[in-house]
Short mmCIF file of C-alpha atoms in Angstrom, two decimals:
data_model
loop_
_atom_site.label_atom_id
_atom_site.label_comp_id
_atom_site.label_asym_id
_atom_site.label_seq_id
_atom_site.Cartn_x
_atom_site.Cartn_y
_atom_site.Cartn_z
CA GLY A 1 -161.32 -14.04 84.10
CA ARG A 2 -160.28 -17.42 85.51
CA ARG A 3 -160.34 -19.05 82.22
CA LEU A 4 -158.04 -16.59 80.56
CA ALA A 5 -155.73 -16.47 83.60
CA ALA A 6 -155.57 -20.37 83.55
CA LEU A 7 -154.72 -20.38 79.93
CA VAL A 8 -151.92 -17.87 80.39
CA ALA A 9 -150.59 -19.92 83.30
CA LEU A 10 -150.54 -22.95 81.25
CA GLU A 11 -148.86 -21.25 78.26
CA GLU A 12 -146.12 -19.95 80.82
CA LYS A 13 -145.82 -23.40 82.22
CA ARG A 14 -146.97 -22.31 85.67
CA PHE A 15 -148.60 -25.53 86.17
CA GLU A 16 -149.60 -25.23 90.01
CA ASP A 17 -151.28 -21.79 89.23
CA ALA A 18 -153.11 -23.33 86.15
CA ASP A 19 -154.31 -26.21 88.28
CA ARG A 20 -155.74 -24.08 91.01
CA LEU A 21 -157.38 -21.56 88.55
CA LEU A 22 -158.82 -24.42 86.47
CA ARG A 23 -160.38 -26.07 89.65
CA GLU A 24 -161.79 -22.53 90.59
CA TRP A 25 -163.28 -22.33 87.18
CA ILE A 26 -164.88 -25.94 87.37
CA ASP A 27 -166.34 -25.03 90.78
CA ALA A 28 -167.97 -21.97 89.41
CA HIS A 29 -169.06 -23.64 86.18
CA PRO A 30 -169.69 -27.42 87.09
CA GLN A 31 -171.07 -28.05 83.54
CA SER A 32 -167.82 -26.87 81.79
CA ASP A 33 -166.46 -29.87 79.89
CA ASP A 34 -163.88 -27.49 78.38
CA ALA A 35 -162.47 -26.79 81.81
CA ARG A 36 -162.34 -30.42 82.74
CA ALA A 37 -160.51 -31.27 79.33
CA ILE A 38 -157.99 -28.52 79.86
CA LEU A 39 -157.34 -29.72 83.39
CA ALA A 40 -157.02 -33.40 82.24
CA ASP A 41 -154.43 -32.09 79.67
CA LEU A 42 -152.55 -30.27 82.41
CA LEU A 43 -152.53 -33.47 84.68
CA SER A 44 -151.27 -35.39 81.76
CA ARG A 45 -148.41 -32.90 81.10
CA VAL A 46 -147.30 -33.09 84.68
CA ARG A 47 -147.45 -36.84 84.52
CA ARG A 48 -150.49 -37.49 86.76
CA PHE A 49 -151.51 -39.98 84.24
CA ASP A 50 -154.05 -41.97 86.23
CA ASP A 51 -155.95 -38.66 87.25
CA ALA A 52 -155.84 -37.36 83.88
CA GLU A 53 -157.33 -40.70 82.53
CA GLN A 54 -160.25 -40.45 84.79
CA LEU A 55 -161.02 -36.90 83.64
CA PHE A 56 -160.76 -37.62 80.07
CA GLN A 57 -162.93 -40.89 80.27
CA SER A 58 -165.69 -38.80 81.99
CA ALA A 59 -165.34 -36.01 79.42
CA ARG A 60 -165.39 -38.39 76.49
CA ALA A 61 -168.41 -40.10 77.78
CA ARG A 62 -170.42 -36.95 77.66
CA LYS A 63 -168.71 -35.76 74.18
CA PRO A 64 -167.79 -38.73 72.28
CA SER A 65 -167.58 -36.97 68.91
CA ASP A 66 -165.62 -33.86 70.07
CA LEU A 67 -162.51 -33.87 67.82
CA THR A 68 -160.63 -31.28 70.08
CA LEU A 69 -161.08 -33.51 73.17
CA ALA A 70 -160.26 -36.63 71.17
CA THR A 71 -156.98 -35.00 69.96
CA ARG A 72 -156.14 -33.93 73.64
CA TYR A 73 -156.85 -37.46 74.86
CA ALA A 74 -154.73 -39.06 72.18
CA ASN A 75 -151.87 -36.67 72.94
CA HIS A 76 -152.14 -37.85 76.68
CA LEU A 77 -152.03 -41.52 75.39
CA GLY A 78 -148.79 -40.58 73.62
CA ARG A 79 -147.26 -39.11 76.59
CA ARG A 80 -147.76 -42.30 78.76
CA GLY A 81 -146.70 -44.49 75.93
CA ASP A 82 -149.81 -46.03 74.66
CA PHE A 83 -148.88 -45.39 71.03
CA THR A 84 -151.19 -47.99 69.50
CA LYS A 85 -154.21 -46.53 71.20
CA ALA A 86 -153.00 -42.91 70.23
CA ARG A 87 -152.76 -43.78 66.75
CA ARG A 88 -156.23 -45.40 66.50
CA ILE A 89 -157.74 -42.22 67.91
CA PHE A 90 -155.67 -39.83 65.79
CA THR A 91 -156.68 -41.70 62.63
CA GLU A 92 -160.34 -41.60 63.61
CA VAL A 93 -159.98 -37.79 64.11
CA ALA A 94 -158.37 -37.40 60.72
CA VAL A 95 -161.12 -39.51 59.08
CA ALA A 96 -163.75 -37.31 60.84
CA GLY A 97 -162.04 -33.97 60.08
CA PRO A 98 -160.18 -34.57 56.86
CA ASN A 99 -159.98 -30.90 55.94
CA GLN A 100 -157.57 -30.02 58.87
CA ALA A 101 -153.98 -30.46 58.37
CA VAL A 102 -153.15 -30.80 62.07
CA HIS A 103 -155.39 -33.97 62.15
CA HIS A 104 -153.24 -35.57 59.48
CA ALA A 105 -150.00 -34.45 61.18
CA ASN A 106 -151.02 -35.83 64.49
CA GLN A 107 -151.94 -39.05 62.81
CA GLY A 108 -148.45 -39.06 61.17
CA ILE A 109 -146.74 -38.39 64.60
CA ALA A 110 -148.42 -41.50 66.11
CA GLU A 111 -147.47 -43.67 63.06
CA TYR A 112 -143.83 -42.17 63.66
CA TRP A 113 -143.85 -43.15 67.36
CA LEU A 114 -144.92 -46.70 66.13
CA GLY A 115 -142.09 -46.93 63.57
CA ALA A 116 -144.67 -47.05 60.63
CA PHE A 117 -142.51 -44.71 58.62
CA LYS A 118 -144.26 -45.26 55.11
CA ALA A 119 -147.61 -44.24 56.74
CA ALA A 120 -146.02 -41.45 58.81
CA ILE A 121 -144.38 -39.84 55.76
CA ARG A 122 -147.66 -40.19 53.84
CA SER A 123 -149.66 -38.51 56.60
CA LEU A 124 -147.17 -35.69 57.14
CA ALA A 125 -146.57 -34.98 53.55
CA ARG A 126 -150.37 -34.55 53.33
CA ALA A 127 -150.10 -32.07 56.26
CA THR A 128 -147.49 -29.98 54.58
CA ALA A 129 -149.39 -29.87 51.26
CA MET A 130 -152.35 -28.55 53.22
CA GLU A 131 -150.47 -26.02 55.45
CA PRO A 132 -147.10 -25.57 53.48
CA THR A 133 -145.99 -22.64 55.88
CA ASN A 134 -146.38 -24.59 59.05
CA ALA A 135 -142.81 -25.31 60.13
CA SER A 136 -143.67 -28.13 62.63
CA HIS A 137 -145.20 -30.33 59.85
CA TRP A 138 -142.06 -30.21 57.89
CA TRP A 139 -139.97 -30.70 60.90
CA ASN A 140 -141.89 -33.92 61.79
CA LEU A 141 -141.78 -35.12 58.12
CA SER A 142 -137.91 -34.52 58.12
CA HIS A 143 -137.59 -36.75 61.22
CA ALA A 144 -139.76 -39.52 59.73
CA LEU A 145 -137.54 -39.38 56.47
CA LEU A 146 -134.33 -39.37 58.48
CA GLN A 147 -135.22 -42.29 60.72
CA SER A 148 -136.34 -44.30 57.93
CA GLY A 149 -132.95 -44.00 56.32
CA ARG A 150 -133.94 -41.63 53.44
CA LEU A 151 -131.18 -39.00 54.49
CA ALA A 152 -130.98 -36.89 51.38
CA GLU A 153 -134.64 -36.20 51.31
CA GLY A 154 -134.85 -35.70 55.19
CA PHE A 155 -131.96 -33.29 55.32
CA GLU A 156 -133.66 -31.39 52.32
CA VAL A 157 -136.97 -31.15 54.16
CA TYR A 158 -135.25 -30.15 57.55
CA GLU A 159 -134.04 -26.83 55.80
CA GLN A 160 -137.53 -25.66 56.24
CA ARG A 161 -136.85 -25.33 60.03
CA VAL A 162 -134.82 -22.28 58.93
CA GLU A 163 -136.94 -21.12 55.88
CA LEU A 164 -140.16 -21.02 57.99
CA MET A 165 -138.92 -20.15 61.47
CA GLY A 166 -137.35 -16.80 60.51
CA ALA A 167 -134.08 -17.00 58.44
CA PRO A 168 -131.33 -14.81 59.79
CA ASP A 169 -130.13 -11.81 57.80
CA TRP A 170 -127.20 -13.74 56.25
CA TRP A 171 -129.20 -16.77 55.04
CA SER A 172 -129.55 -15.63 51.32
CA ASP A 173 -125.65 -15.40 51.24
CA ARG A 174 -125.09 -18.55 53.13
CA TRP A 175 -122.32 -21.05 52.10
CA ARG A 176 -123.98 -23.75 49.83
CA GLY A 177 -120.98 -26.15 49.64
CA GLU A 178 -119.02 -24.62 46.80
CA SER A 179 -115.13 -24.35 46.84
CA LEU A 180 -113.72 -21.40 48.67
CA GLU A 181 -110.56 -19.28 48.17
CA PRO A 182 -108.11 -21.18 50.56
CA GLY A 183 -108.43 -19.67 54.05
CA THR A 184 -111.79 -17.98 53.60
CA PRO A 185 -113.28 -17.57 56.97
CA LEU A 186 -116.52 -19.62 57.37
CA VAL A 187 -118.81 -19.37 60.57
CA LEU A 188 -120.73 -22.52 61.27
CA ASP A 189 -123.71 -21.75 63.62
CA SER A 190 -124.66 -24.55 66.09
CA GLU A 191 -128.24 -24.69 67.10
CA GLN A 192 -130.60 -26.75 69.21
CA GLY A 193 -129.07 -28.96 71.98
CA LEU A 194 -125.59 -29.66 73.10
CA GLY A 195 -125.78 -33.09 71.69
CA ASP A 196 -126.61 -31.69 68.12
CA GLY A 197 -123.55 -29.57 68.06
CA ILE A 198 -121.28 -32.38 69.02
CA GLN A 199 -123.00 -34.75 66.51
CA PHE A 200 -122.89 -32.35 63.47
CA ALA A 201 -119.42 -30.98 64.22
CA ARG A 202 -117.90 -33.86 62.21
CA PHE A 203 -119.01 -32.06 59.08
CA ALA A 204 -116.52 -29.21 59.88
CA SER A 205 -113.76 -31.22 58.12
CA ASP A 206 -115.82 -31.32 54.77
CA ALA A 207 -115.92 -27.50 54.88
CA ALA A 208 -112.13 -27.28 55.55
CA GLU A 209 -111.51 -29.60 52.56
CA ARG A 210 -113.35 -27.06 50.49
CA GLY A 211 -110.86 -24.30 51.42
CA ALA A 212 -112.66 -22.72 54.42
CA LYS A 213 -111.10 -21.56 57.59
CA VAL A 214 -113.61 -23.02 59.91
CA ILE A 215 -115.00 -21.13 62.88
CA VAL A 216 -117.75 -22.99 64.83
CA ARG A 217 -120.04 -20.71 66.74
CA ALA A 218 -121.73 -22.57 69.56
CA HIS A 219 -122.90 -22.71 73.27
CA PRO A 220 -120.03 -21.63 75.53
CA ARG A 221 -119.94 -25.02 77.26
CA LEU A 222 -119.22 -26.63 73.77
CA LEU A 223 -116.24 -24.62 72.77
CA PRO A 224 -113.35 -26.50 74.57
CA VAL A 225 -114.46 -29.81 72.91
CA LEU A 226 -115.17 -28.30 69.45
CA SER A 227 -111.92 -26.48 69.41
CA ARG A 228 -110.47 -29.85 69.04
CA VAL A 229 -112.62 -31.19 66.30
CA ARG A 230 -110.75 -32.14 62.90
CA GLY A 231 -111.02 -29.25 60.42
CA VAL A 232 -111.89 -26.62 63.06
CA THR A 233 -109.56 -23.52 63.16
CA ASP A 234 -111.38 -21.38 65.69
CA VAL A 235 -114.49 -21.37 68.02
CA LEU A 236 -116.87 -18.52 68.99
CA SER A 237 -119.62 -18.31 71.56
CA THR A 238 -123.07 -17.80 70.51
CA GLU A 239 -122.92 -14.70 73.01
CA VAL A 240 -120.67 -13.04 70.35
CA GLU A 241 -121.77 -11.72 66.95
CA PRO A 242 -119.44 -12.65 64.05
CA PRO A 243 -118.24 -9.76 61.90
CA ALA A 244 -120.57 -8.42 59.31
CA GLY A 245 -120.10 -9.95 55.84
CA VAL A 246 -118.27 -13.18 56.91
CA ARG A 247 -119.50 -16.32 55.13
CA ARG A 248 -121.82 -18.45 57.34
CA ALA A 249 -123.77 -21.78 57.26
CA LYS A 250 -126.04 -23.59 59.88
CA LEU A 251 -124.12 -26.46 61.41
CA LEU A 252 -127.14 -28.76 61.16
CA SER A 253 -127.56 -27.80 57.49
CA LEU A 254 -124.09 -29.26 56.44
CA PRO A 255 -125.32 -32.85 55.73
CA ARG A 256 -127.39 -31.33 53.00
CA VAL A 257 -124.71 -28.85 51.90
CA VAL A 258 -121.97 -31.46 51.61
CA GLY A 259 -124.32 -33.98 49.86
CA ILE A 260 -125.00 -36.75 52.47
CA GLN A 261 -127.01 -39.53 50.67
CA SER A 262 -127.04 -42.51 52.88
CA ASP A 263 -125.57 -44.11 56.23
CA ALA A 264 -122.56 -45.05 53.97
CA ASP A 265 -121.47 -41.39 53.94
CA LEU A 266 -121.20 -40.94 57.69
CA GLY A 267 -118.86 -43.31 59.65
CA HIS A 268 -115.61 -42.54 58.07
CA ARG A 269 -115.57 -39.27 59.83
CA VAL A 270 -115.37 -40.82 63.25
CA PRO A 271 -113.53 -40.29 65.61
CA TYR A 272 -113.44 -36.59 65.03
CA LEU A 273 -113.33 -35.49 68.71
CA SER A 274 -110.06 -35.94 70.86
CA VAL A 275 -108.58 -34.99 74.19
CA GLU A 276 -104.94 -34.37 75.04
CA ALA A 277 -103.03 -37.58 76.26
CA LYS A 278 -102.02 -36.08 79.63
CA ARG A 279 -105.61 -35.38 80.60
CA ILE A 280 -106.32 -38.98 79.71
CA ASP A 281 -103.49 -40.20 81.82
CA LYS A 282 -104.60 -38.11 84.74
CA TRP A 283 -108.00 -39.74 84.79
CA ARG A 284 -106.64 -43.28 83.91
CA ARG A 285 -104.64 -43.18 87.23
CA ARG A 286 -107.90 -42.51 89.08
CA LEU A 287 -109.49 -45.76 87.77
CA HIS A 288 -109.17 -49.50 89.21
CA PRO A 289 -106.23 -51.00 87.26
CA GLU A 290 -107.98 -54.29 86.76
CA GLY A 291 -111.53 -55.66 85.63
CA LEU A 292 -113.92 -54.01 83.25
CA ARG A 293 -114.17 -50.25 84.05
CA VAL A 294 -117.57 -49.01 83.09
CA GLY A 295 -118.75 -45.31 83.22
CA ILE A 296 -122.40 -44.56 83.48
CA ILE A 297 -124.70 -41.57 82.66
CA TRP A 298 -128.53 -41.95 83.27
CA GLN A 299 -130.07 -38.44 83.21
CA GLY A 300 -130.58 -35.96 80.31
CA ASN A 301 -131.63 -32.43 80.48
CA PRO A 302 -135.21 -32.51 82.39
CA ARG A 303 -136.26 -29.38 80.57
CA TYR A 304 -136.68 -31.49 77.44
CA ALA A 305 -140.50 -32.43 77.42
CA GLN A 306 -139.92 -36.12 76.58
CA ASP A 307 -137.01 -36.50 79.14
CA PHE A 308 -138.98 -38.81 81.44
CA LEU A 309 -139.19 -41.29 78.47
CA ARG A 310 -135.48 -41.17 77.46
CA SER A 311 -133.78 -41.04 80.95
CA PRO A 312 -133.93 -44.29 82.91
CA PRO A 313 -133.66 -43.88 86.74
CA LEU A 314 -130.17 -44.87 88.12
CA ALA A 315 -131.94 -47.96 90.08
CA HIS A 316 -131.82 -49.78 86.69
CA PHE A 317 -128.09 -49.54 86.47
CA LEU A 318 -127.46 -50.88 89.94
CA PRO A 319 -127.58 -54.58 89.23
CA LEU A 320 -124.30 -53.97 86.96
CA THR A 321 -122.37 -53.04 89.96
CA GLN A 322 -122.78 -56.59 91.25
CA ILE A 323 -121.21 -58.48 88.32
CA PRO A 324 -117.93 -59.72 89.41
CA GLY A 325 -115.11 -58.10 87.65
CA VAL A 326 -117.02 -54.91 86.76
CA THR A 327 -116.17 -51.63 88.33
CA VAL A 328 -118.73 -48.78 87.75
CA TYR A 329 -118.07 -45.02 87.82
CA SER A 330 -120.63 -42.33 87.68
CA LEU A 331 -119.94 -39.71 85.20
CA GLN A 332 -123.25 -38.02 85.77
CA LYS A 333 -123.21 -34.23 86.39
CA PHE A 334 -125.88 -31.56 87.45
CA HIS A 335 -129.29 -33.18 86.90
CA GLY A 336 -129.88 -36.69 88.29
CA VAL A 337 -126.84 -36.64 90.60
CA ASP A 338 -129.18 -36.53 93.54
CA GLN A 339 -130.37 -40.12 92.67
CA LEU A 340 -126.86 -41.10 94.06
CA ASP A 341 -128.03 -40.06 97.60
CA ALA A 342 -130.47 -43.15 97.75
CA VAL A 343 -127.74 -45.80 96.70
CA ASP A 344 -126.24 -48.14 99.40
CA PHE A 345 -122.71 -48.02 98.21
CA THR A 346 -121.65 -51.13 100.23
CA GLU A 347 -124.30 -53.00 98.44
CA HIS A 348 -123.92 -51.27 95.03
CA PRO A 349 -120.43 -49.90 94.79
CA ILE A 350 -120.24 -47.03 92.41
CA THR A 351 -117.44 -44.50 92.35
CA PRO A 352 -118.99 -41.01 91.57
CA LEU A 353 -116.50 -39.01 89.46
CA GLY A 354 -119.00 -36.56 88.20
CA PRO A 355 -118.45 -33.71 90.91
CA GLU A 356 -114.70 -33.80 90.11
CA LEU A 357 -114.99 -33.66 86.30
CA ASP A 358 -114.85 -30.55 84.16
CA LEU A 359 -114.05 -28.08 86.86
CA ASP A 360 -111.76 -26.12 84.57
CA VAL A 361 -113.59 -26.36 81.31
CA ALA A 362 -116.76 -28.22 80.19
CA PHE A 363 -116.62 -31.79 78.74
CA LEU A 364 -112.80 -32.35 78.48
CA ASP A 365 -112.40 -34.24 81.75
CA THR A 366 -115.51 -36.31 80.96
CA ALA A 367 -114.14 -37.06 77.47
CA ALA A 368 -110.70 -37.89 78.93
CA THR A 369 -112.36 -40.41 81.40
CA MET A 370 -114.34 -41.99 78.58
CA CYS A 371 -111.02 -42.57 76.78
CA ALA A 372 -109.68 -44.19 79.82
CA LEU A 373 -112.54 -46.51 80.56
CA ASP A 374 -113.23 -49.76 78.94
CA LEU A 375 -117.05 -48.95 78.26
CA VAL A 376 -119.42 -46.05 78.58
CA ILE A 377 -123.19 -46.93 79.17
CA THR A 378 -125.43 -43.84 78.72
CA SER A 379 -128.94 -42.56 77.97
CA ASP A 380 -129.71 -40.44 74.97
CA THR A 381 -128.09 -37.27 76.22
CA SER A 382 -125.23 -35.11 74.95
CA THR A 383 -122.72 -37.45 76.65
CA ALA A 384 -123.84 -40.27 74.06
CA HIS A 385 -122.67 -37.92 71.24
CA LEU A 386 -119.41 -37.13 73.09
CA ALA A 387 -118.53 -40.91 73.58
CA GLY A 388 -119.60 -41.67 70.01
CA GLY A 389 -117.47 -38.77 68.60
CA LEU A 390 -114.48 -39.87 70.55
CA GLY A 391 -114.92 -43.43 69.02
CA VAL A 392 -114.88 -45.09 72.32
CA PRO A 393 -116.91 -48.18 73.10
CA THR A 394 -120.39 -46.99 74.08
CA TRP A 395 -123.67 -48.56 74.88
CA VAL A 396 -126.57 -46.32 74.54
CA VAL A 397 -130.14 -47.17 76.22
CA ILE A 398 -133.11 -45.70 74.21
CA PRO A 399 -136.85 -45.59 74.62
CA PHE A 400 -139.28 -47.43 72.52
CA ALA A 401 -139.96 -44.28 70.33
CA PRO A 402 -136.53 -42.79 70.05
CA ASP A 403 -135.18 -39.41 68.60
CA TRP A 404 -134.69 -39.70 64.69
CA ARG A 405 -130.95 -40.20 64.96
CA TRP A 406 -131.20 -43.77 66.69
CA PRO A 407 -132.34 -46.59 64.33
CA ARG A 408 -135.05 -48.90 65.50
CA ASP A 409 -134.39 -52.02 63.77
CA SER A 410 -130.64 -52.24 64.48
CA PRO A 411 -128.18 -52.35 67.31
CA HIS A 412 -125.75 -50.19 65.26
CA THR A 413 -125.74 -46.64 64.00
CA ALA A 414 -123.74 -45.30 61.03
CA TRP A 415 -123.38 -42.00 62.94
CA TYR A 416 -121.16 -43.83 65.60
CA PRO A 417 -119.51 -47.04 64.57
CA SER A 418 -118.21 -47.75 68.17
CA MET A 419 -121.78 -47.71 69.67
CA ARG A 420 -124.26 -50.41 70.30
CA ILE A 421 -127.83 -49.54 70.88
CA PHE A 422 -130.36 -51.05 73.43
CA ARG A 423 -133.96 -50.09 72.61
CA GLN A 424 -136.97 -50.90 74.62
CA GLN A 425 -139.13 -53.35 72.80
CA THR A 426 -142.28 -52.12 74.52
CA PRO A 427 -143.07 -48.51 75.62
CA ARG A 428 -141.40 -47.58 78.96
CA ASP A 429 -139.91 -51.15 79.63
CA TRP A 430 -136.35 -50.22 81.19
CA PRO A 431 -136.30 -53.53 83.04
CA GLY A 432 -136.23 -55.32 79.70
CA VAL A 433 -133.51 -53.08 78.32
CA PHE A 434 -131.24 -53.52 81.34
CA GLU A 435 -131.66 -57.32 81.20
CA GLN A 436 -130.31 -57.11 77.73
CA VAL A 437 -127.44 -54.82 79.10
CA GLU A 438 -126.61 -56.98 81.87
CA GLU A 439 -126.41 -60.08 79.67
CA ALA A 440 -124.25 -58.16 77.29
CA LEU A 441 -121.93 -57.03 79.99
CA ARG A 442 -121.41 -60.69 81.22
CA ALA A 443 -120.70 -61.89 77.68
CA GLU A 444 -118.17 -59.07 77.37
CA LEU A 445 -116.38 -60.29 80.53
CA ASP A 446 -116.37 -63.75 79.19
CA ARG A 447 -114.74 -62.62 75.94
CA LYS A 448 -112.33 -60.29 77.47
CA PRO A 449 -111.21 -61.58 81.00
CA LEU A 450 -109.09 -58.77 82.45
#
């Protein structure tokens, strides 16, 4: 009873219930290492890392060769940012259990975290060969290929996300990049997060050049900004079904469809987002007329499992407010705005614009303000893609093991030529990143006294 109830609660992410049920199970069965391991896993997932570590250590002392326990422990190490140790354990597990694809996949993911792309691609390719219908192996392999710069192969493999996760009815008749009769309606379906929709909208112009009358179907919040993308004729909410028989394609499949081979094929499409001049003027009037005007965004969507690794606390931005000649504006909306409550504004002057932005339609005021500012500094969230797509000067702060679209070994990305990247050199080291940001901001002021 309790065991099953605990596992159901875990599956449904009811972590408090799961915690209580697991502890009751342990009280009733003090010898159950299984229950302790699952509780340790739960504590790790809710970021009680030290408590989890203690439980894992005692369980592993009793069962040193249990591969399931070792895998759980390595996942915990990955969550807390100890990627080197996680890779070592995942590799040991793959050697001990070579016939299980999941062990090679886990090894590949840890190699990917560390930027060892050749090794990651080898391990993940082994996993896909052993379990060719497992979509997550292909998904992870595509990310390793993409981040290592092998875009053509990466986007080819990326298609498996559709093939193996239930292709829609229209998939067999999808648009494959051929020229169309001028004015043929083509619905491009966005998917995944808001940032993905913004990043890939640039390829609408390729479809338009091939004759399509492009209709982008996306999350309702994206429609105002996507309606102004070059090449887009119309937009449609994901809550509305397109007419039967209309040609369709997945927006995130377009790089493959239009033949993207390398970084050199990306940058010329930027800027592809725009805002009307009068909206920009309205927000420009709200800004300080002198000095370097900097907009900041720190928090991504907390529902994303790795958000705690990618979203730096606002506290790290505060020293930037004390640089003479810099005026800081918060563009943060929704999640993370509560962090402003703890700020002493006399010591750290920040003008919070977030609550006033986008009251009529999503994203457009934020975009207009970005166009009026001198610089945007943001974490890896949808607003980073908004600023990059507008072509405004943008600095993005990213974690040690970033998402596939951010390069590890360069401060620049071909996706967004106006962007500069500041990456953690060791896991979870935000102070080091913001030292670099502060130094760069002072250099910016020296170069461009305003």
